[in-house]
């Protein structure tokens, strides 16, 4: 009777009421589950992202430590040249002492190499470790063997050429160090502009340290034998001077103004004073004494001892950059650690709030709601259901917007590319004249192998300066260098930018012109010859060149032989001629 009356009044039946209660309970729990899941969706990516940043900052610190270790080893290998120079230049009474010092220092270098290899392998830098364990160690072993072989020879059998060859072997060992440093820099996962720039600066300062040593090492052999410095040694010494000065300016250019602390400016000024002003002047003095055929004011041993002390400022600048980078990496790692801990705590707090909310709703909202009268429950169902659906849609939209805004940062490596491009240009350019060198010529042949049909119309001019030795003997090498520079300028004025001008030897140039007829090539050669003949370098100095040219051949050897024979004919006919 009561059930029937309830139906007449519009109340739900008891079975239907239980079904409605179950439906509400299910929907409320579903909403709360979605709420907790939403917290997880929001918090887990944040936790994961902050953890990745923590790992990234830790890798950055490790990479700086590895770079510090590798540059320290590279500096030790570079400094070994000083001990080798002192031993090779020592008189018999000092040989035992200098040999002991070199052997003790070699043990330090070897220990540093083994430690570097172990650290690289432990930190997943197997490729760099391979360069150190194979290339560097093998080249260093060969260079040491050459040094020992020279030292063990009788004094009467020693020559400055053998001395110089031993020194250049030590150069080769450090060249492998540069490759290892470049590989470590390229493999770096560092995305921070400041740390990436500092790593590049550390590499450049390490290169500056070695190039500075080569300024002296390139002339140490003739100084040790008290002979005039040959043109090749002079050119190599001057080239390394230019490279060292270029690296010094490049380091200052890459250092932003806001990082130029008083300590950095002090160290920078020390490098300029001790090495660029005082160290290079020692070498320049010896070069002038050689030109004037005077006795050298410094012995090889005293020169080495004085110049080594000038490198302390460069090493101090490198240590400053390393320590600054380590401090910056430590600060970033600490900040990343703080962010990670804060993200985890916020995520846990959010989940606790969601759980407490679930408990609160169940106890103070859901249970009282289930105990409400059937009529109120029936009236509230539609409204509650509509609000629940609207909230779910809103949350879904917020998540979609959030996930659309999350993305990974990309690494920035444009400065290294630019540095490598700049370093590659340095390697392919003759420092005295600004034209290409033999290394650029080899790169040109490699490119030409992809287009062999160009050999048929390729013109080669071999240009030799007439009586250049007399100019050097009469006026000195400085004037000789001016003659070479002025003639190089004339050559550049007569050919297109796309043509290749190569300084092939001390007073010999090559010009390579593609797609030109033999008649046009002869006319161009005559113009070049006449312009150089009328060139006024000094009132009492006249210049001329002999030119041999050839157009078209099957390969480079044939083309060069044809042009070289033409040059010989030009010289045989009195020089200042063009023969093709």
XYZ file of C-alpha atoms in Angstrom:
580
model
C 0.000 0.000 0.000
C 2.871 2.395 0.928
C 4.772 1.373 -2.192
C 1.805 2.098 -4.363
C 1.284 5.475 -2.700
C 4.942 6.341 -3.238
C 4.599 5.511 -6.921
C 1.578 7.736 -7.163
C 3.494 10.629 -5.575
C 6.437 10.151 -8.019
C 9.077 8.712 -5.628
C 11.419 5.950 -6.929
C 10.980 2.427 -5.749
C 13.417 0.956 -3.168
C 15.205 -1.257 -5.754
C 15.527 1.648 -8.114
C 16.785 3.825 -5.231
C 19.564 1.323 -4.501
C 20.488 1.346 -8.175
C 20.644 5.126 -8.169
C 22.797 5.078 -5.009
C 25.195 2.605 -6.633
C 25.337 4.748 -9.787
C 26.118 7.888 -7.815
C 28.771 6.108 -5.750
C 30.373 4.764 -8.942
C 30.347 8.135 -10.651
C 31.770 9.954 -7.662
C 34.579 7.436 -7.331
C 35.192 7.654 -11.075
C 35.459 11.437 -10.811
C 37.887 11.139 -7.886
C 39.943 8.548 -9.792
C 40.141 10.935 -12.738
C 41.193 13.685 -10.333
C 44.028 11.557 -8.884
C 45.019 10.420 -12.369
C 45.101 14.063 -13.427
C 47.484 14.854 -10.580
C 49.691 11.972 -11.706
C 49.608 13.065 -15.343
C 50.637 16.563 -14.312
C 53.206 15.652 -11.682
C 54.995 12.665 -13.263
C 56.200 14.551 -16.368
C 57.375 17.360 -14.104
C 59.221 14.904 -11.883
C 60.705 13.140 -14.892
C 61.689 16.452 -16.510
C 63.331 17.745 -13.332
C 65.140 14.404 -12.966
C 66.426 14.701 -16.549
C 67.651 18.231 -15.803
C 69.398 16.898 -12.702
C 71.055 14.158 -14.779
C 71.949 16.684 -17.491
C 73.551 19.071 -14.999
C 75.476 16.175 -13.440
C 76.719 15.115 -16.888
C 77.792 18.707 -17.498
C 79.869 18.654 -14.316
C 81.416 15.306 -15.279
C 82.220 16.580 -18.791
C 84.004 19.621 -17.343
C 86.011 17.320 -15.051
C 86.915 15.102 -18.015
C 87.915 18.160 -20.042
C 90.052 19.356 -17.129
C 91.798 15.977 -16.948
C 92.318 15.751 -20.712
C 93.641 19.320 -21.052
C 95.993 18.740 -18.117
C 97.337 15.635 -19.880
C 97.644 17.556 -23.157
C 99.576 20.326 -21.386
C 101.930 17.758 -19.867
C 102.578 16.219 -23.287
C 103.242 19.689 -24.684
C 105.577 20.499 -21.775
C 107.521 17.259 -22.324
C 109.007 18.984 -25.380
C 110.815 21.375 -23.030
C 112.499 18.518 -21.148
C 113.343 16.802 -24.464
C 114.772 20.062 -25.855
C 116.962 20.545 -22.800
C 118.288 16.987 -23.031
C 118.982 17.159 -26.781
C 120.722 20.533 -26.413
C 122.715 19.628 -23.287
C 126.497 19.388 -23.251
C 127.947 16.005 -22.211
C 128.452 17.021 -18.568
C 124.699 17.737 -18.135
C 123.345 14.781 -20.099
C 122.871 12.488 -17.092
C 120.978 15.114 -15.102
C 118.738 16.129 -18.011
C 118.077 12.496 -18.968
C 116.949 11.753 -15.402
C 114.644 14.782 -15.399
C 113.102 13.741 -18.732
C 112.562 10.140 -17.595
C 110.918 11.281 -14.357
C 108.635 13.625 -16.259
C 107.741 10.909 -18.772
C 106.534 8.757 -15.859
C 104.236 11.613 -14.813
C 102.887 11.914 -18.356
C 102.279 8.164 -18.618
C 100.467 8.108 -15.269
C 98.329 11.037 -16.390
C 97.507 9.233 -19.658
C 96.408 6.069 -17.832
C 94.269 8.054 -15.401
C 92.675 9.952 -18.294
C 91.878 6.722 -20.186
C 90.353 5.182 -17.040
C 88.164 8.229 -16.335
C 86.985 8.435 -19.952
C 86.017 4.741 -20.002
C 84.285 5.015 -16.618
C 82.156 7.897 -17.922
C 81.078 6.347 -21.253
C 83.557 8.240 -23.438
C 84.998 5.170 -25.127
C 85.643 6.909 -28.460
C 87.723 9.637 -26.841
C 89.473 7.022 -24.677
C 90.299 5.107 -27.879
C 91.993 8.199 -29.348
C 94.023 8.651 -26.161
C 95.005 4.993 -25.757
C 95.808 4.361 -29.431
C 96.640 7.567 -31.316
C 98.196 9.700 -28.591
C 100.159 6.931 -26.876
C 101.451 5.441 -30.138
C 102.536 8.822 -31.540
C 104.098 9.774 -28.229
C 105.985 6.474 -28.126
C 107.319 7.022 -31.651
C 108.313 10.616 -30.841
C 110.110 9.522 -27.665
C 111.968 6.843 -29.606
C 113.182 9.455 -32.105
C 114.323 11.723 -29.245
C 116.175 8.869 -27.506
C 117.716 7.774 -30.782
C 119.046 11.289 -31.351
C 120.382 11.586 -27.785
C 122.176 8.224 -27.941
C 124.059 9.122 -31.131
C 127.690 10.227 -30.952
C 128.032 14.005 -30.986
C 129.809 13.960 -34.350
C 126.849 12.224 -36.006
C 124.193 14.620 -34.751
C 122.664 17.269 -37.007
C 120.122 20.004 -36.564
C 117.851 18.245 -39.109
C 117.670 15.190 -36.824
C 117.043 17.455 -33.832
C 114.264 19.266 -35.706
C 112.747 15.948 -36.830
C 112.553 14.774 -33.215
C 110.797 17.978 -32.190
C 108.238 17.665 -35.000
C 107.504 14.142 -33.807
C 106.493 15.617 -30.436
C 104.249 18.050 -32.339
C 102.456 15.061 -33.861
C 101.759 13.614 -30.412
C 100.049 16.826 -29.306
C 98.071 17.025 -32.564
C 96.364 13.805 -31.472
C 95.562 15.524 -28.158
C 93.742 18.222 -30.107
C 91.671 15.573 -31.875
C 90.764 13.983 -28.534
C 89.742 17.365 -27.119
C 87.596 18.086 -30.185
C 85.903 14.683 -29.930
C 85.129 15.272 -26.258
C 83.701 18.702 -27.057
C 81.596 17.411 -29.960
C 80.253 14.481 -27.933
C 79.224 16.788 -25.100
C 75.495 16.752 -24.285
C 75.763 20.176 -22.698
C 72.901 22.494 -23.692
C 73.791 25.458 -21.503
C 75.304 28.275 -23.562
C 77.643 29.400 -20.785
C 79.155 25.977 -20.054
C 79.399 25.101 -23.747
C 81.232 28.369 -24.418
C 83.582 27.782 -21.464
C 84.413 24.274 -22.720
C 85.285 25.795 -26.115
C 87.457 28.446 -24.432
C 89.304 25.780 -22.418
C 90.094 23.910 -25.656
C 91.334 27.139 -27.294
C 93.574 28.019 -24.337
C 95.046 24.512 -24.407
C 95.768 24.976 -28.124
C 97.255 28.414 -27.355
C 99.578 26.793 -24.797
C 100.904 24.336 -27.378
C 101.179 26.839 -30.239
C 103.134 29.132 -27.904
C 105.606 26.327 -27.243
C 105.996 25.666 -30.947
C 107.094 29.269 -31.534
C 110.344 28.364 -29.758
C 110.541 24.683 -30.652
C 110.532 25.490 -34.374
C 113.856 27.336 -34.098
C 115.485 25.491 -31.178
C 117.437 23.068 -33.409
C 119.413 25.663 -35.442
C 119.954 27.745 -32.270
C 121.345 24.660 -30.525
C 123.775 24.114 -33.412
C 124.562 27.880 -33.612
C 123.711 28.021 -37.330
C 121.561 30.432 -39.292
C 117.871 29.670 -38.943
C 116.650 28.038 -42.206
C 113.695 29.501 -44.079
C 111.456 26.534 -43.260
C 112.085 26.832 -39.510
C 111.586 30.596 -39.701
C 108.303 30.210 -41.579
C 106.995 27.615 -39.121
C 107.948 29.791 -36.159
C 106.273 32.858 -37.654
C 103.196 30.827 -38.570
C 102.805 29.538 -35.028
C 103.273 33.104 -33.756
C 100.360 34.234 -35.941
C 98.246 31.280 -34.835
C 98.975 31.954 -31.162
C 98.052 35.630 -31.549
C 94.899 34.683 -33.458
C 93.858 32.197 -30.733
C 94.554 34.817 -28.067
C 92.274 37.330 -29.822
C 89.626 34.665 -30.481
C 89.556 33.729 -26.786
C 88.994 37.365 -25.844
C 86.284 37.723 -28.496
C 84.332 34.688 -27.244
C 84.489 35.824 -23.603
C 81.317 37.903 -22.902
C 81.672 41.240 -21.138
C 79.632 40.175 -18.101
C 82.089 37.310 -17.382
C 85.223 39.489 -17.511
C 85.970 39.470 -13.810
C 88.964 41.364 -12.373
C 90.765 38.014 -12.016
C 90.144 37.158 -15.691
C 91.331 40.599 -16.836
C 94.464 40.241 -14.701
C 95.286 36.812 -16.159
C 94.501 38.019 -19.667
C 96.907 40.936 -19.236
C 99.574 38.571 -17.871
C 99.328 36.427 -21.020
C 99.800 39.525 -23.151
C 102.738 40.817 -21.108
C 104.619 37.603 -20.355
C 104.125 35.703 -23.605
C 103.027 38.021 -26.416
C 105.242 40.941 -25.403
C 108.224 39.240 -23.710
C 108.194 35.618 -24.934
C 107.737 36.338 -28.633
C 110.315 39.120 -28.394
C 112.910 36.537 -27.291
C 112.251 34.576 -30.481
C 112.186 37.726 -32.618
C 115.583 38.709 -31.211
C 117.067 35.364 -32.208
C 115.546 35.678 -35.695
C 117.134 39.109 -36.102
C 120.477 37.820 -34.866
C 120.249 34.997 -37.415
C 119.492 37.461 -40.223
C 122.455 39.590 -39.229
C 124.762 36.535 -38.910
C 125.511 37.397 -35.301
C 126.115 34.986 -32.429
C 122.927 34.066 -30.582
C 122.411 35.869 -27.300
C 120.751 32.803 -25.771
C 121.667 29.142 -25.784
C 119.052 26.500 -26.529
C 118.858 25.502 -22.858
C 118.543 29.071 -21.534
C 115.975 29.881 -24.239
C 113.872 26.876 -23.194
C 114.133 27.763 -19.494
C 113.146 31.394 -20.077
C 110.236 30.677 -22.422
C 108.740 27.919 -20.255
C 108.280 30.420 -17.415
C 106.276 32.614 -19.813
C 103.681 29.850 -20.236
C 102.625 29.969 -16.581
C 100.201 32.792 -17.324
C 98.514 30.746 -20.088
C 98.156 27.734 -17.802
C 96.824 30.017 -15.043
C 94.200 31.400 -17.449
C 93.195 27.861 -18.403
C 92.916 26.823 -14.735
C 90.756 29.874 -14.064
C 88.374 28.939 -16.897
C 88.230 25.324 -15.690
C 87.512 26.286 -12.075
C 84.921 28.854 -13.163
C 83.197 26.223 -15.313
C 83.261 23.663 -12.482
C 81.736 26.187 -10.081
C 79.041 27.039 -12.619
C 78.305 23.345 -13.238
C 78.122 22.670 -9.484
C 75.716 25.579 -9.060
C 73.510 24.291 -11.872
C 73.551 20.759 -10.426
C 72.577 22.084 -6.986
C 69.736 24.142 -8.495
C 68.541 21.115 -10.490
C 68.661 18.980 -7.328
C 66.582 21.558 -5.442
C 64.061 21.681 -8.291
C 63.810 17.892 -8.385
C 63.224 17.611 -4.624
C 60.653 20.418 -4.734
C 58.836 18.783 -7.677
C 58.706 15.424 -5.888
C 57.441 17.018 -2.664
C 54.762 18.977 -4.503
C 53.683 15.836 -6.370
C 53.453 13.825 -3.118
C 51.580 16.667 -1.448
C 49.122 16.829 -4.374
C 48.476 13.085 -4.170
C 47.960 13.339 -0.400
C 45.500 16.168 -0.918
C 43.638 14.098 -3.523
C 43.546 11.092 -1.160
C 42.326 13.191 1.749
C 39.751 14.754 -0.526
C 38.551 11.283 -1.485
C 38.269 10.311 2.168
C 36.473 13.535 3.046
C 33.966 13.194 0.235
C 33.296 9.587 1.080
C 32.731 10.274 4.780
C 31.105 13.698 4.866
C 29.439 13.931 1.457
C 28.855 10.538 -0.114
C 27.487 8.694 2.943
C 25.123 11.512 4.008
C 23.979 11.743 0.401
C 23.204 8.040 0.321
C 21.125 8.430 3.473
C 19.008 11.258 2.001
C 15.435 10.777 1.264
C 14.471 9.097 -2.038
C 12.660 12.157 -3.309
C 15.617 14.508 -2.807
C 17.962 11.875 -4.358
C 15.724 11.553 -7.393
C 15.645 15.323 -7.872
C 19.421 15.679 -7.455
C 20.518 12.946 -9.875
C 20.145 14.819 -13.165
C 21.837 17.982 -11.915
C 24.722 16.076 -10.275
C 25.275 14.006 -13.391
C 25.429 17.079 -15.627
C 27.943 18.863 -13.403
C 30.142 15.752 -13.282
C 30.288 15.478 -17.073
C 31.136 19.161 -17.490
C 34.028 18.889 -15.011
C 35.465 15.839 -16.766
C 35.394 17.615 -20.096
C 37.099 20.648 -18.598
C 39.888 18.543 -17.070
C 40.467 16.702 -20.341
C 40.817 20.009 -22.161
C 43.320 21.307 -19.576
C 45.458 18.166 -19.896
C 45.504 18.405 -23.659
C 46.641 22.022 -23.422
C 49.306 21.135 -20.834
C 50.786 18.263 -22.849
C 50.775 20.387 -25.987
C 52.990 22.918 -24.141
C 55.681 20.399 -23.009
C 58.667 19.958 -25.344
C 62.332 19.174 -25.103
C 65.015 21.795 -25.598
C 67.376 21.347 -28.511
C 71.176 21.549 -28.130
C 72.972 24.663 -29.417
C 76.356 23.863 -31.229
C 76.651 26.734 -33.694
C 79.904 28.225 -31.916
C 81.896 25.001 -32.292
C 80.774 24.751 -35.935
C 81.949 28.345 -36.360
C 85.246 27.657 -34.488
C 85.882 24.487 -36.535
C 85.186 26.517 -39.697
C 87.619 29.207 -38.505
C 90.263 26.648 -37.528
C 89.838 24.895 -40.901
C 90.401 28.228 -42.719
C 93.581 28.810 -40.699
C 94.904 25.389 -41.718
C 94.284 26.063 -45.448
C 95.786 29.567 -45.641
C 99.401 30.650 -46.042
C 99.977 33.085 -43.191
C 102.509 35.280 -45.008
C 100.552 35.937 -48.212
C 96.953 35.108 -47.415
C 96.665 32.761 -50.416
C 96.088 29.004 -50.219
C 98.729 26.556 -49.013
C 99.527 22.942 -49.908
C 96.877 21.606 -47.578
C 94.263 23.602 -49.486
C 95.705 22.219 -52.750
C 95.226 18.659 -51.466
C 91.631 19.459 -50.525
C 91.117 20.842 -54.058
C 92.384 17.579 -55.604
C 90.014 15.564 -53.418
C 87.099 17.659 -54.685
C 88.362 17.381 -58.272
C 88.250 13.588 -58.066
C 84.457 13.869 -58.083
C 84.606 15.776 -61.422
C 87.405 14.122 -63.486
C 86.241 15.706 -66.749
C 87.624 19.069 -65.565
C 91.221 17.865 -66.109
C 90.877 18.399 -69.881
C 90.457 22.200 -69.573
C 92.383 22.797 -66.354
C 95.229 25.312 -66.596
C 98.241 25.161 -64.281
C 100.710 28.069 -64.055
C 103.954 27.610 -62.120
C 105.334 31.045 -61.202
C 108.898 31.319 -59.908
C 110.444 34.584 -58.688
C 113.671 35.362 -60.584
C 116.840 35.918 -58.577
C 114.921 35.676 -55.298
C 117.914 34.255 -53.439
C 119.946 37.315 -54.402
C 117.215 39.573 -53.006
C 117.264 37.647 -49.724
C 121.063 37.693 -49.563
C 121.378 41.385 -50.453
C 118.394 42.933 -48.658
C 117.453 40.369 -46.019
C 114.529 38.044 -45.467
C 112.189 40.818 -44.330
C 112.439 42.456 -47.761
C 112.176 39.003 -49.330
C 108.909 38.479 -47.469
C 107.658 41.869 -48.775
C 108.492 40.805 -52.336
C 106.526 37.566 -51.889
C 103.565 39.458 -50.406
C 103.490 42.069 -53.188
C 103.679 39.423 -55.889
C 100.878 37.445 -54.204
C 98.784 40.644 -54.237
C 99.448 41.055 -57.979
C 98.384 37.473 -58.660
C 95.124 37.987 -56.786
C 94.381 41.079 -58.874
C 94.662 39.153 -62.162
C 92.584 36.053 -61.418
C 88.989 35.466 -60.390
C 87.915 34.639 -56.873
C 86.962 31.129 -58.060
C 90.535 30.435 -59.272
C 93.025 28.885 -56.850
C 96.335 30.585 -55.992
C 98.719 28.397 -53.969
C 102.002 29.292 -52.364
C 103.764 26.082 -53.333
C 107.257 26.838 -52.037
C 109.288 29.669 -50.591
C 109.333 31.722 -53.829
C 107.043 29.637 -56.021
C 103.317 29.994 -56.668
C 100.767 27.874 -58.512
C 97.619 29.172 -60.219
C 94.850 26.706 -61.146
C 92.185 27.969 -63.550
C 89.309 25.793 -64.703
C 87.701 25.851 -68.159
C 90.151 28.126 -70.021
C 91.637 27.916 -73.519
C 95.413 27.734 -73.992
C 95.517 31.066 -75.877
C 93.635 32.866 -73.113
C 95.901 31.299 -70.498
C 99.023 32.556 -72.333
C 97.604 36.085 -72.563
C 96.791 36.063 -68.858
C 100.296 34.805 -67.996
C 101.858 37.592 -70.098
C 99.753 40.201 -68.253
C 100.851 38.790 -64.909
C 104.512 38.786 -65.977
C 104.383 42.407 -67.203
C 102.559 43.666 -64.099
C 105.145 42.083 -61.798
C 108.060 43.374 -63.911
C 106.746 46.952 -63.520
C 106.065 46.444 -59.806
C 107.961 48.928 -57.638
C 108.831 47.488 -54.250
C 111.786 49.784 -53.484
C 113.781 52.255 -55.611
C 116.706 49.866 -56.076
C 114.786 46.574 -56.224
C 113.303 45.199 -59.419
C 111.400 41.950 -59.684
C 110.431 39.562 -62.423
C 109.014 36.077 -62.652
C 109.336 33.124 -64.966
C 106.073 31.361 -65.774
C 105.529 27.882 -67.127
C 101.984 26.839 -67.975
C 100.127 23.823 -69.257
C 96.461 23.321 -70.140
C 94.744 19.936 -69.950
C 96.067 16.556 -68.902
C 94.882 13.161 -67.761
C 96.008 13.680 -64.171
C 97.841 16.031 -61.858
C 101.278 14.458 -62.309
C 101.199 14.904 -66.077
C 99.838 18.450 -65.817
C 102.514 19.429 -63.291
C 105.338 17.880 -65.334
C 104.210 19.756 -68.469
C 104.059 23.076 -66.641
C 107.376 22.417 -64.887
C 109.104 21.687 -68.222
C 107.690 24.938 -69.584
C 109.081 26.778 -66.548
C 112.526 25.279 -67.148
C 112.396 26.481 -70.765
C 111.450 29.978 -69.590
C 114.404 30.110 -67.199
C 116.777 28.693 -69.824
C 115.822 31.508 -72.205
C 116.877 34.202 -69.779
C 114.062 34.326 -67.228
C 111.291 36.972 -67.093
C 109.519 34.887 -69.727
C 106.315 32.920 -70.224
C 106.450 29.493 -71.809
C 103.585 27.081 -72.492
